[in-house]
Amino acid sequence: MSAVGTEVLDRADSVIPPEPPPRWNPLTRITFRFSFGYFGLFCLLFTQIPFAFAGLFAESLPDDAVLWEFRALRPIIESVGRLFFDTDVVLREDSGSGDQYFIWTFVFCLLIAAAVATLIWTALDRRRPNYRRLQAWFLLFIRICLGGQMLLYGFAKAIPTQMPEPTLAKLLQPYGEFSPASVLWNQVGSSPTYEILLGCAEVLGGLLLFLPRTATLGAMLSLVSLAQVFVLNMTFDVPVKILAFHLMLLSMVLLAPQARRLANVLVLDRPSEPAAQPDPFRSNRIRWIAIALQVALGVWMASGFVHTGLKYWNEGGGGSPKPPLYGIWTVSEFTEDGVRVPPLTTDETRWQRVVFDVTGMTYQKMDGTLVPAVPAVDTAAHKISVSAAPERPDAPPDRIADFTFEQPAPDHLTLNGQLNGRPVTITLRQVDLNSFPLRGRGFNWVQDYPYFR
């Protein structure tokens, strides 16, 4: 045999056959199929998650547009409620609760759908060794959805509108009357700096998720933030338990491919290769285009949340202008039909205090009951009309009082007019808001003794 023929044979013998694709164990494949079905459906159908992609367009959409998926699914979910739970499941569109019976039934439907899809998928595709490429696309989708929710809640705190400062009426409400959720809301709202820092941590976690190179760090920060949120929701009975729990699970799903690497670095003190998120793109050019699109999408969503947050802040939050007569006013004298009414706690008509706040008006009865009301103050004509707070948004206003007012001094106010059809004169004195420790205490570097009131 010639030397050339020998060299050809040697080259042929040295060719290394391609390695077979790594084979996932059966449990991993089944787990992926179920996770793909369940979390994919949850992100597509849980109304708040896709709504975040609207960005700046969200403001131009109808107020109830966020509910369109639930409305579309209502016949199915109502049928499942009657079939499995023997009850009528109703979507409470006027409620901000994320833990409605309707939504719990929705989650049950997703579990059933994902389980059935997993069984069918396993039967039809049981020989496939792995789903690495599909996993990469799935994790990219999950990452963007989670990033949007982190930005949504983060900016709602960074621009402190989610948990606003306690209203003036809350300063008069006994602590024991607060619900656990109100305690949490007012505790966080009492320290805007703390709320802003919480929001910045969530915003940072969300922004990191939109870059593949920092996605693992973003998922870790999101997991820590969401674990705290979930614990607070569970221990203070905040009705966002379903969403908080699922967002926490989405963080874990993103970290699952990095579990061994993270364990090597954080727990086992072993060397590890870089923790990179699975990449679905085959070429560098497409990969850079995809990164640019992810960043643009993150900026788009963030801009929508910032715009909405600033609007709420300036129109109804801490940045909105104070209304006329803003403050808490104590009734020093109350006359009805020209007769002075003594301040008896058993009197059901006499007022004890009146509160004018950004959110409206509240008057306090002699027994301490706080009653919300809707004022219309005309400073030019020195007139005030008061209507009862409507039970429904479309209910007509029920007028309860009409006054003319005089303010001889900034902290003195006199109301003359009709209250529940009876002529009254009410003399009021303004309360110094800094007399409430919650507002006037402030921050102190030096405290010889703890200040608990």
Tab-separated table of C-alpha atoms in Angstrom:
chain	number	residue	atom	x	y	z
A	1	MET	CA	0.000	0.000	0.000
A	2	SER	CA	1.302	3.413	-0.894
A	3	ALA	CA	2.162	6.054	1.669
A	4	VAL	CA	-0.716	8.200	0.440
A	5	GLY	CA	-3.216	5.378	0.997
A	6	THR	CA	-1.876	4.749	4.463
A	7	GLU	CA	-2.220	8.434	5.354
A	8	VAL	CA	-5.859	8.427	4.180
A	9	LEU	CA	-6.654	5.395	6.316
A	10	ASP	CA	-4.957	6.965	9.316
A	11	ARG	CA	-7.051	10.116	8.875
A	12	ALA	CA	-10.229	8.072	8.570
A	13	ASP	CA	-9.383	6.164	11.735
A	14	SER	CA	-8.726	9.440	13.590
A	15	VAL	CA	-12.149	10.992	12.821
A	16	ILE	CA	-14.087	11.325	16.083
A	17	PRO	CA	-17.775	10.506	15.689
A	18	PRO	CA	-20.185	13.172	16.949
A	19	GLU	CA	-21.262	12.776	20.552
A	20	PRO	CA	-24.876	11.770	21.038
A	21	PRO	CA	-27.059	14.455	22.607
A	22	PRO	CA	-27.102	14.254	26.416
A	23	ARG	CA	-30.078	12.313	27.647
A	24	TRP	CA	-32.175	13.706	30.481
A	25	ASN	CA	-33.472	11.186	32.959
A	26	PRO	CA	-37.204	10.406	32.695
A	27	LEU	CA	-38.141	12.394	35.787
A	28	THR	CA	-36.393	15.511	34.442
A	29	ARG	CA	-38.201	15.214	31.112
A	30	ILE	CA	-41.594	14.795	32.783
A	31	THR	CA	-40.904	17.692	35.138
A	32	PHE	CA	-39.974	19.918	32.213
A	33	ARG	CA	-43.120	18.988	30.285
A	34	PHE	CA	-45.323	19.817	33.251
A	35	SER	CA	-43.442	23.046	34.038
A	36	PHE	CA	-43.605	24.125	30.409
A	37	GLY	CA	-47.366	23.625	30.323
A	38	TYR	CA	-48.225	25.007	33.753
A	39	PHE	CA	-45.971	28.060	33.957
A	40	GLY	CA	-46.390	28.843	30.278
A	41	LEU	CA	-50.177	28.934	30.660
A	42	PHE	CA	-49.931	30.898	33.900
A	43	CYS	CA	-47.788	33.617	32.310
A	44	LEU	CA	-50.025	33.823	29.246
A	45	LEU	CA	-53.371	33.786	31.045
A	46	PHE	CA	-52.843	35.438	34.430
A	47	THR	CA	-54.115	38.821	33.357
A	48	GLN	CA	-51.567	41.077	35.040
A	49	ILE	CA	-48.517	39.430	33.465
A	50	PRO	CA	-49.257	40.001	29.750
A	51	PHE	CA	-50.805	43.396	30.553
A	52	ALA	CA	-47.359	44.607	31.656
A	53	PHE	CA	-46.171	44.366	28.037
A	54	ALA	CA	-48.517	47.228	27.104
A	55	GLY	CA	-45.973	49.717	28.431
A	56	LEU	CA	-46.932	53.287	27.625
A	57	PHE	CA	-50.015	52.055	25.752
A	58	ALA	CA	-51.558	50.848	29.015
A	59	GLU	CA	-52.880	54.314	29.810
A	60	SER	CA	-54.875	54.427	26.567
A	61	LEU	CA	-56.543	51.078	27.242
A	62	PRO	CA	-59.863	50.800	29.129
A	63	ASP	CA	-59.561	50.579	32.902
A	64	ASP	CA	-60.846	47.000	32.888
A	65	ALA	CA	-58.695	45.803	29.964
A	66	VAL	CA	-56.467	43.926	32.383
A	67	LEU	CA	-59.313	41.465	32.994
A	68	TRP	CA	-59.922	40.385	29.405
A	69	GLU	CA	-58.334	36.918	29.781
A	70	PHE	CA	-60.335	36.150	32.908
A	71	ARG	CA	-63.493	37.309	31.168
A	72	ALA	CA	-62.754	35.055	28.204
A	73	LEU	CA	-62.133	32.085	30.502
A	74	ARG	CA	-65.134	32.778	32.727
A	75	PRO	CA	-67.446	30.100	31.201
A	76	ILE	CA	-64.790	27.404	31.686
A	77	ILE	CA	-63.855	28.443	35.210
A	78	GLU	CA	-67.478	28.799	36.307
A	79	SER	CA	-68.226	25.316	34.956
A	80	VAL	CA	-65.226	23.844	36.775
A	81	GLY	CA	-66.344	25.540	39.997
A	82	ARG	CA	-69.779	23.965	39.785
A	83	LEU	CA	-68.428	20.552	38.725
A	84	PHE	CA	-65.574	20.115	41.214
A	85	PHE	CA	-66.472	22.445	44.096
A	86	ASP	CA	-70.276	22.534	43.830
A	87	THR	CA	-70.373	26.303	44.080
A	88	ASP	CA	-70.918	29.342	41.883
A	89	VAL	CA	-67.553	30.912	41.148
A	90	VAL	CA	-67.889	34.624	40.398
A	91	LEU	CA	-65.263	36.990	39.015
A	92	ARG	CA	-65.366	40.045	41.290
A	93	GLU	CA	-64.400	42.719	38.797
A	94	ASP	CA	-64.794	45.490	41.377
A	95	SER	CA	-62.268	43.830	43.678
A	96	GLY	CA	-58.504	44.275	43.721
A	97	SER	CA	-58.044	40.901	45.412
A	98	GLY	CA	-55.799	38.407	43.675
A	99	ASP	CA	-56.968	35.560	45.908
A	100	GLN	CA	-60.589	35.382	44.810
A	101	TYR	CA	-62.319	32.021	44.655
A	102	PHE	CA	-62.403	32.569	40.893
A	103	ILE	CA	-58.604	32.830	40.691
A	104	TRP	CA	-58.059	29.788	42.907
A	105	THR	CA	-60.319	27.853	40.537
A	106	PHE	CA	-58.327	29.271	37.614
A	107	VAL	CA	-55.130	27.852	39.161
A	108	PHE	CA	-56.878	24.494	39.627
A	109	CYS	CA	-57.792	24.529	35.918
A	110	LEU	CA	-54.168	25.199	34.998
A	111	LEU	CA	-53.009	22.267	37.117
A	112	ILE	CA	-55.471	19.930	35.405
A	113	ALA	CA	-54.601	21.235	31.937
A	114	ALA	CA	-50.844	20.939	32.558
A	115	ALA	CA	-51.207	17.418	33.981
A	116	VAL	CA	-53.265	16.224	30.991
A	117	ALA	CA	-50.853	17.868	28.543
A	118	THR	CA	-47.921	16.195	30.314
A	119	LEU	CA	-49.513	12.747	30.006
A	120	ILE	CA	-50.245	13.212	26.304
A	121	TRP	CA	-46.829	14.724	25.599
A	122	THR	CA	-45.062	11.911	27.441
A	123	ALA	CA	-46.992	9.256	25.526
A	124	LEU	CA	-46.283	10.818	22.126
A	125	ASP	CA	-42.703	11.980	22.675
A	126	ARG	CA	-41.181	9.616	25.206
A	127	ARG	CA	-38.085	8.819	23.136
A	128	ARG	CA	-36.756	12.362	22.832
A	129	PRO	CA	-33.482	12.541	24.801
A	130	ASN	CA	-33.865	16.134	25.991
A	131	TYR	CA	-35.530	19.488	25.395
A	132	ARG	CA	-32.504	21.746	25.648
A	133	ARG	CA	-33.445	24.117	22.836
A	134	LEU	CA	-37.088	24.323	23.870
A	135	GLN	CA	-35.917	24.852	27.449
A	136	ALA	CA	-33.826	27.833	26.339
A	137	TRP	CA	-36.836	29.484	24.650
A	138	PHE	CA	-39.057	28.672	27.625
A	139	LEU	CA	-36.631	30.211	30.123
A	140	LEU	CA	-36.276	33.310	27.938
A	141	PHE	CA	-40.057	33.745	27.985
A	142	ILE	CA	-40.246	33.168	31.744
A	143	ARG	CA	-37.392	35.598	32.325
A	144	ILE	CA	-39.079	38.419	30.428
A	145	CYS	CA	-42.420	37.836	32.173
A	146	LEU	CA	-40.804	37.806	35.616
A	147	GLY	CA	-38.746	40.882	34.778
A	148	GLY	CA	-41.898	42.782	33.852
A	149	GLN	CA	-43.579	41.949	37.150
A	150	MET	CA	-40.492	42.911	39.148
A	151	LEU	CA	-40.440	46.282	37.377
A	152	LEU	CA	-44.187	46.760	37.929
A	153	TYR	CA	-44.038	46.227	41.687
A	154	GLY	CA	-40.615	47.817	42.007
A	155	PHE	CA	-41.603	51.143	40.465
A	156	ALA	CA	-44.861	51.113	42.461
A	157	LYS	CA	-42.645	51.289	45.562
A	158	ALA	CA	-39.752	53.339	44.176
A	159	ILE	CA	-42.406	55.954	43.343
A	160	PRO	CA	-44.201	55.321	46.652
A	161	THR	CA	-47.752	54.820	45.458
A	162	GLN	CA	-48.392	51.157	46.263
A	163	MET	CA	-48.225	51.833	49.995
A	164	PRO	CA	-48.911	55.557	50.467
A	165	GLU	CA	-48.390	57.425	53.702
A	166	PRO	CA	-51.237	56.870	56.187
A	167	THR	CA	-54.185	59.143	55.501
A	168	LEU	CA	-55.132	61.705	58.122
A	169	ALA	CA	-58.188	59.637	59.019
A	170	LYS	CA	-55.904	56.680	59.793
A	171	LEU	CA	-54.226	58.792	62.485
A	172	LEU	CA	-57.558	58.849	64.322
A	173	GLN	CA	-58.364	55.153	63.952
A	174	PRO	CA	-57.534	52.906	66.942
A	175	TYR	CA	-54.725	50.467	66.188
A	176	GLY	CA	-56.817	47.490	67.222
A	177	GLU	CA	-59.317	48.240	64.467
A	178	PHE	CA	-56.728	47.841	61.709
A	179	SER	CA	-56.701	44.631	59.724
A	180	PRO	CA	-53.316	42.872	59.449
A	181	ALA	CA	-53.020	44.005	55.819
A	182	SER	CA	-53.698	47.623	56.821
A	183	VAL	CA	-51.053	47.370	59.546
A	184	LEU	CA	-48.496	46.283	56.936
A	185	TRP	CA	-49.568	48.938	54.414
A	186	ASN	CA	-49.423	51.758	56.942
A	187	GLN	CA	-46.171	50.510	58.470
A	188	VAL	CA	-44.382	50.582	55.111
A	189	GLY	CA	-46.132	53.788	54.039
A	190	SER	CA	-45.040	55.531	57.227
A	191	SER	CA	-41.442	55.356	56.006
A	192	PRO	CA	-41.303	56.403	52.335
A	193	THR	CA	-37.513	56.003	52.341
A	194	TYR	CA	-37.839	52.355	53.353
A	195	GLU	CA	-40.483	51.765	50.695
A	196	ILE	CA	-38.324	53.414	48.026
A	197	LEU	CA	-35.380	51.185	48.944
A	198	LEU	CA	-37.586	48.083	48.718
A	199	GLY	CA	-38.732	49.240	45.312
A	200	CYS	CA	-35.203	49.919	44.091
A	201	ALA	CA	-34.180	46.365	45.008
A	202	GLU	CA	-37.110	44.973	43.009
A	203	VAL	CA	-36.394	47.296	40.069
A	204	LEU	CA	-32.756	46.208	40.060
A	205	GLY	CA	-33.764	42.551	40.052
A	206	GLY	CA	-36.133	43.195	37.166
A	207	LEU	CA	-33.599	45.139	35.082
A	208	LEU	CA	-30.948	42.436	35.526
A	209	LEU	CA	-33.384	39.857	34.130
A	210	PHE	CA	-33.492	41.605	30.755
A	211	LEU	CA	-29.783	40.961	30.115
A	212	PRO	CA	-28.772	37.309	29.580
A	213	ARG	CA	-25.374	37.834	31.214
A	214	THR	CA	-26.906	39.192	34.428
A	215	ALA	CA	-30.086	37.096	34.363
A	216	THR	CA	-28.895	34.640	36.998
A	217	LEU	CA	-28.051	37.456	39.400
A	218	GLY	CA	-31.439	39.041	38.640
A	219	ALA	CA	-33.214	35.767	39.369
A	220	MET	CA	-31.377	35.427	42.691
A	221	LEU	CA	-32.230	38.974	43.750
A	222	SER	CA	-35.823	38.488	42.604
A	223	LEU	CA	-36.105	35.272	44.586
A	224	VAL	CA	-34.960	36.979	47.781
A	225	SER	CA	-37.331	39.927	47.255
A	226	LEU	CA	-40.287	37.725	46.334
A	227	ALA	CA	-39.696	35.358	49.236
A	228	GLN	CA	-40.015	38.328	51.582
A	229	VAL	CA	-43.149	39.516	49.769
A	230	PHE	CA	-44.709	36.059	49.941
A	231	VAL	CA	-43.998	35.712	53.660
A	232	LEU	CA	-45.537	39.137	54.318
A	233	ASN	CA	-48.582	38.246	52.241
A	234	MET	CA	-49.040	35.031	54.180
A	235	THR	CA	-48.488	36.501	57.633
A	236	PHE	CA	-50.417	39.756	57.108
A	237	ASP	CA	-53.232	38.228	55.025
A	238	VAL	CA	-52.535	40.315	51.928
A	239	PRO	CA	-54.666	39.008	49.017
A	240	VAL	CA	-51.812	38.668	46.521
A	241	LYS	CA	-50.670	35.253	47.718
A	242	ILE	CA	-51.287	33.395	44.448
A	243	LEU	CA	-49.280	35.781	42.282
A	244	ALA	CA	-46.461	36.257	44.803
A	245	PHE	CA	-46.054	32.491	45.197
A	246	HIS	CA	-45.978	31.912	41.443
A	247	LEU	CA	-43.488	34.712	40.827
A	248	MET	CA	-41.267	33.166	43.482
A	249	LEU	CA	-41.572	29.808	41.681
A	250	LEU	CA	-40.665	31.464	38.370
A	251	SER	CA	-37.445	32.709	39.985
A	252	MET	CA	-36.684	29.143	41.061
A	253	VAL	CA	-37.404	27.848	37.554
A	254	LEU	CA	-34.865	30.297	36.147
A	255	LEU	CA	-32.281	29.220	38.716
A	256	ALA	CA	-32.909	25.480	38.283
A	257	PRO	CA	-30.381	25.011	35.423
A	258	GLN	CA	-27.781	26.775	37.591
A	259	ALA	CA	-28.492	24.784	40.751
A	260	ARG	CA	-25.330	22.669	40.611
A	261	ARG	CA	-23.092	25.632	39.763
A	262	LEU	CA	-24.595	27.766	42.516
A	263	ALA	CA	-24.246	24.936	45.004
A	264	ASN	CA	-20.568	24.507	44.079
A	265	VAL	CA	-19.829	28.197	44.635
A	266	LEU	CA	-22.130	29.050	47.544
A	267	VAL	CA	-22.269	25.812	49.536
A	268	LEU	CA	-19.696	23.190	48.531
A	269	ASP	CA	-16.719	25.552	48.050
A	270	ARG	CA	-15.854	23.970	44.696
A	271	PRO	CA	-14.778	25.573	41.423
A	272	SER	CA	-17.524	26.092	38.882
A	273	GLU	CA	-17.921	27.177	35.286
A	274	PRO	CA	-19.802	30.425	34.594
A	275	ALA	CA	-23.512	30.356	35.368
A	276	ALA	CA	-24.971	31.282	31.983
A	277	GLN	CA	-28.647	31.096	31.110
A	278	PRO	CA	-29.445	28.600	28.298
A	279	ASP	CA	-29.132	30.331	24.919
A	280	PRO	CA	-31.672	29.531	22.159
A	281	PHE	CA	-29.799	31.418	19.433
A	282	ARG	CA	-27.349	29.751	17.047
A	283	SER	CA	-25.364	32.725	15.728
A	284	ASN	CA	-23.730	35.706	17.380
A	285	ARG	CA	-25.507	38.142	15.071
A	286	ILE	CA	-28.955	36.871	16.012
A	287	ARG	CA	-27.898	36.688	19.643
A	288	TRP	CA	-26.926	40.385	19.725
A	289	ILE	CA	-30.143	41.374	17.980
A	290	ALA	CA	-32.093	39.385	20.566
A	291	ILE	CA	-30.234	41.067	23.425
A	292	ALA	CA	-31.009	44.492	21.984
A	293	LEU	CA	-34.693	43.555	21.688
A	294	GLN	CA	-34.752	42.330	25.291
A	295	VAL	CA	-33.211	45.555	26.542
A	296	ALA	CA	-35.638	47.607	24.447
A	297	LEU	CA	-38.561	45.629	25.845
A	298	GLY	CA	-37.331	46.219	29.398
A	299	VAL	CA	-37.031	49.956	28.742
A	300	TRP	CA	-40.502	49.983	27.157
A	301	MET	CA	-42.116	48.270	30.134
A	302	ALA	CA	-40.188	50.374	32.652
A	303	SER	CA	-41.213	53.595	30.930
A	304	GLY	CA	-44.865	52.592	31.165
A	305	PHE	CA	-44.589	51.853	34.877
A	306	VAL	CA	-42.725	55.095	35.566
A	307	HIS	CA	-45.300	57.108	33.632
A	308	THR	CA	-48.197	55.468	35.482
A	309	GLY	CA	-46.475	55.809	38.860
A	310	LEU	CA	-45.734	59.493	38.408
A	311	LYS	CA	-49.313	60.104	37.280
A	312	TYR	CA	-50.719	58.485	40.425
A	313	TRP	CA	-48.157	60.270	42.587
A	314	ASN	CA	-49.063	63.684	41.193
A	315	GLU	CA	-52.823	63.171	41.001
A	316	GLY	CA	-53.621	61.290	44.194
A	317	GLY	CA	-50.413	60.528	46.039
A	318	GLY	CA	-47.811	62.434	47.985
A	319	GLY	CA	-47.034	64.740	45.082
A	320	SER	CA	-50.586	65.976	44.608
A	321	PRO	CA	-51.530	69.460	45.858
A	322	LYS	CA	-53.216	69.684	49.242
A	323	PRO	CA	-56.923	70.462	49.034
A	324	PRO	CA	-58.539	73.544	50.627
A	325	LEU	CA	-58.926	73.217	54.419
A	326	TYR	CA	-56.457	70.301	54.450
A	327	GLY	CA	-55.991	68.918	57.947
A	328	ILE	CA	-57.732	67.472	60.985
A	329	TRP	CA	-60.243	69.779	62.645
A	330	THR	CA	-61.612	69.207	66.136
A	331	VAL	CA	-65.155	70.391	66.850
A	332	SER	CA	-64.989	72.794	69.773
A	333	GLU	CA	-68.653	73.847	69.641
A	334	PHE	CA	-71.701	72.369	67.916
A	335	THR	CA	-75.115	74.053	67.893
A	336	GLU	CA	-78.315	72.676	66.370
A	337	ASP	CA	-81.453	74.798	65.956
A	338	GLY	CA	-79.615	77.488	67.919
A	339	VAL	CA	-79.091	75.166	70.910
A	340	ARG	CA	-75.603	74.151	71.985
A	341	VAL	CA	-75.163	70.357	71.799
A	342	PRO	CA	-72.904	68.924	74.546
A	343	PRO	CA	-70.147	66.474	73.491
A	344	LEU	CA	-71.828	63.260	74.629
A	345	THR	CA	-70.530	59.966	73.271
A	346	THR	CA	-74.118	58.761	72.967
A	347	ASP	CA	-75.090	61.563	70.575
A	348	GLU	CA	-75.532	60.117	67.079
A	349	THR	CA	-75.757	63.417	65.198
A	350	ARG	CA	-72.998	65.583	66.694
A	351	TRP	CA	-69.598	65.532	65.009
A	352	GLN	CA	-66.368	65.143	66.963
A	353	ARG	CA	-63.811	65.828	64.211
A	354	VAL	CA	-63.682	66.655	60.514
A	355	VAL	CA	-60.824	65.609	58.227
A	356	PHE	CA	-60.054	67.145	54.839
A	357	ASP	CA	-57.478	65.066	52.984
A	358	VAL	CA	-56.220	64.463	49.441
A	359	THR	CA	-58.421	61.384	49.206
A	360	GLY	CA	-61.580	63.194	50.325
A	361	MET	CA	-63.330	64.032	53.570
A	362	THR	CA	-64.047	62.070	56.738
A	363	TYR	CA	-66.113	63.086	59.729
A	364	GLN	CA	-65.902	61.395	63.096
A	365	LYS	CA	-68.961	60.773	65.208
A	366	MET	CA	-68.976	61.119	68.967
A	367	ASP	CA	-68.613	57.361	69.441
A	368	GLY	CA	-65.395	57.444	67.398
A	369	THR	CA	-66.850	56.065	64.167
A	370	LEU	CA	-65.116	57.446	61.093
A	371	VAL	CA	-67.458	58.084	58.159
A	372	PRO	CA	-66.023	58.787	54.683
A	373	ALA	CA	-67.728	61.517	52.670
A	374	VAL	CA	-67.333	63.356	49.377
A	375	PRO	CA	-66.816	67.137	49.746
A	376	ALA	CA	-67.158	69.879	47.162
A	377	VAL	CA	-65.352	72.993	48.411
A	378	ASP	CA	-65.830	76.330	46.651
A	379	THR	CA	-63.191	78.601	48.170
A	380	ALA	CA	-64.344	81.644	46.194
A	381	ALA	CA	-67.939	81.405	47.400
A	382	HIS	CA	-66.909	79.972	50.794
A	383	LYS	CA	-69.303	77.051	50.387
A	384	ILE	CA	-69.014	73.340	51.150
A	385	SER	CA	-71.419	70.607	50.094
A	386	VAL	CA	-71.001	67.143	51.591
A	387	SER	CA	-72.328	63.901	50.103
A	388	ALA	CA	-72.241	60.404	51.523
A	389	ALA	CA	-69.626	58.121	49.988
A	390	PRO	CA	-71.414	56.132	47.240
A	391	GLU	CA	-71.781	52.419	47.773
A	392	ARG	CA	-71.317	51.856	44.022
A	393	PRO	CA	-69.365	53.869	41.465
A	394	ASP	CA	-72.532	54.512	39.444
A	395	ALA	CA	-74.691	55.446	42.448
A	396	PRO	CA	-75.955	59.064	42.546
A	397	PRO	CA	-74.558	61.270	45.344
A	398	ASP	CA	-76.663	61.501	48.488
A	399	ARG	CA	-76.319	65.066	49.827
A	400	ILE	CA	-76.086	65.182	53.619
A	401	ALA	CA	-74.907	68.753	54.318
A	402	ASP	CA	-74.510	72.228	52.842
A	403	PHE	CA	-72.382	74.811	54.589
A	404	THR	CA	-70.960	78.250	54.209
A	405	PHE	CA	-67.628	78.614	55.976
A	406	GLU	CA	-65.530	81.302	57.532
A	407	GLN	CA	-61.864	81.009	58.438
A	408	PRO	CA	-60.969	83.960	60.687
A	409	ALA	CA	-57.551	82.417	61.362
A	410	PRO	CA	-55.573	79.615	59.686
A	411	ASP	CA	-56.375	77.237	62.565
A	412	HIS	CA	-60.010	78.299	63.096
A	413	LEU	CA	-63.014	77.338	60.996
A	414	THR	CA	-66.756	77.937	61.324
A	415	LEU	CA	-69.409	76.050	59.347
A	416	ASN	CA	-72.958	77.365	59.054
A	417	GLY	CA	-75.741	75.577	57.211
A	418	GLN	CA	-77.821	72.423	57.050
A	419	LEU	CA	-76.789	68.985	58.326
A	420	ASN	CA	-79.246	66.175	57.645
A	421	GLY	CA	-81.922	68.828	57.156
A	422	ARG	CA	-81.287	70.597	60.490
A	423	PRO	CA	-79.688	74.062	60.849
A	424	VAL	CA	-76.299	73.824	62.566
A	425	THR	CA	-73.273	75.927	63.398
A	426	ILE	CA	-69.995	74.077	63.884
A	427	THR	CA	-66.877	75.719	65.277
A	428	LEU	CA	-63.617	73.866	64.669
A	429	ARG	CA	-59.961	74.199	65.619
A	430	GLN	CA	-57.176	72.695	63.513
A	431	VAL	CA	-55.013	69.965	65.056
A	432	ASP	CA	-51.225	70.223	64.773
A	433	LEU	CA	-50.362	67.147	62.698
A	434	ASN	CA	-46.902	66.963	64.267
A	435	SER	CA	-48.600	66.263	67.588
A	436	PHE	CA	-49.021	62.700	66.294
A	437	PRO	CA	-45.736	60.858	67.023
A	438	LEU	CA	-46.109	58.905	63.781
A	439	ARG	CA	-45.677	62.153	61.839
A	440	GLY	CA	-43.735	64.371	64.219
A	441	ARG	CA	-41.177	62.029	65.776
A	442	GLY	CA	-38.807	61.886	62.798
A	443	PHE	CA	-35.326	60.341	62.839
A	444	ASN	CA	-32.921	60.635	65.761
A	445	TRP	CA	-29.268	59.579	65.822
A	446	VAL	CA	-29.044	59.817	69.612
A	447	GLN	CA	-31.606	58.189	71.922
A	448	ASP	CA	-30.727	57.718	75.547
A	449	TYR	CA	-33.925	55.714	75.934
A	450	PRO	CA	-36.050	53.909	73.343
A	451	TYR	CA	-39.094	55.895	72.241
A	452	PHE	CA	-42.121	53.618	72.134
A	453	ARG	CA	-45.604	55.025	72.316
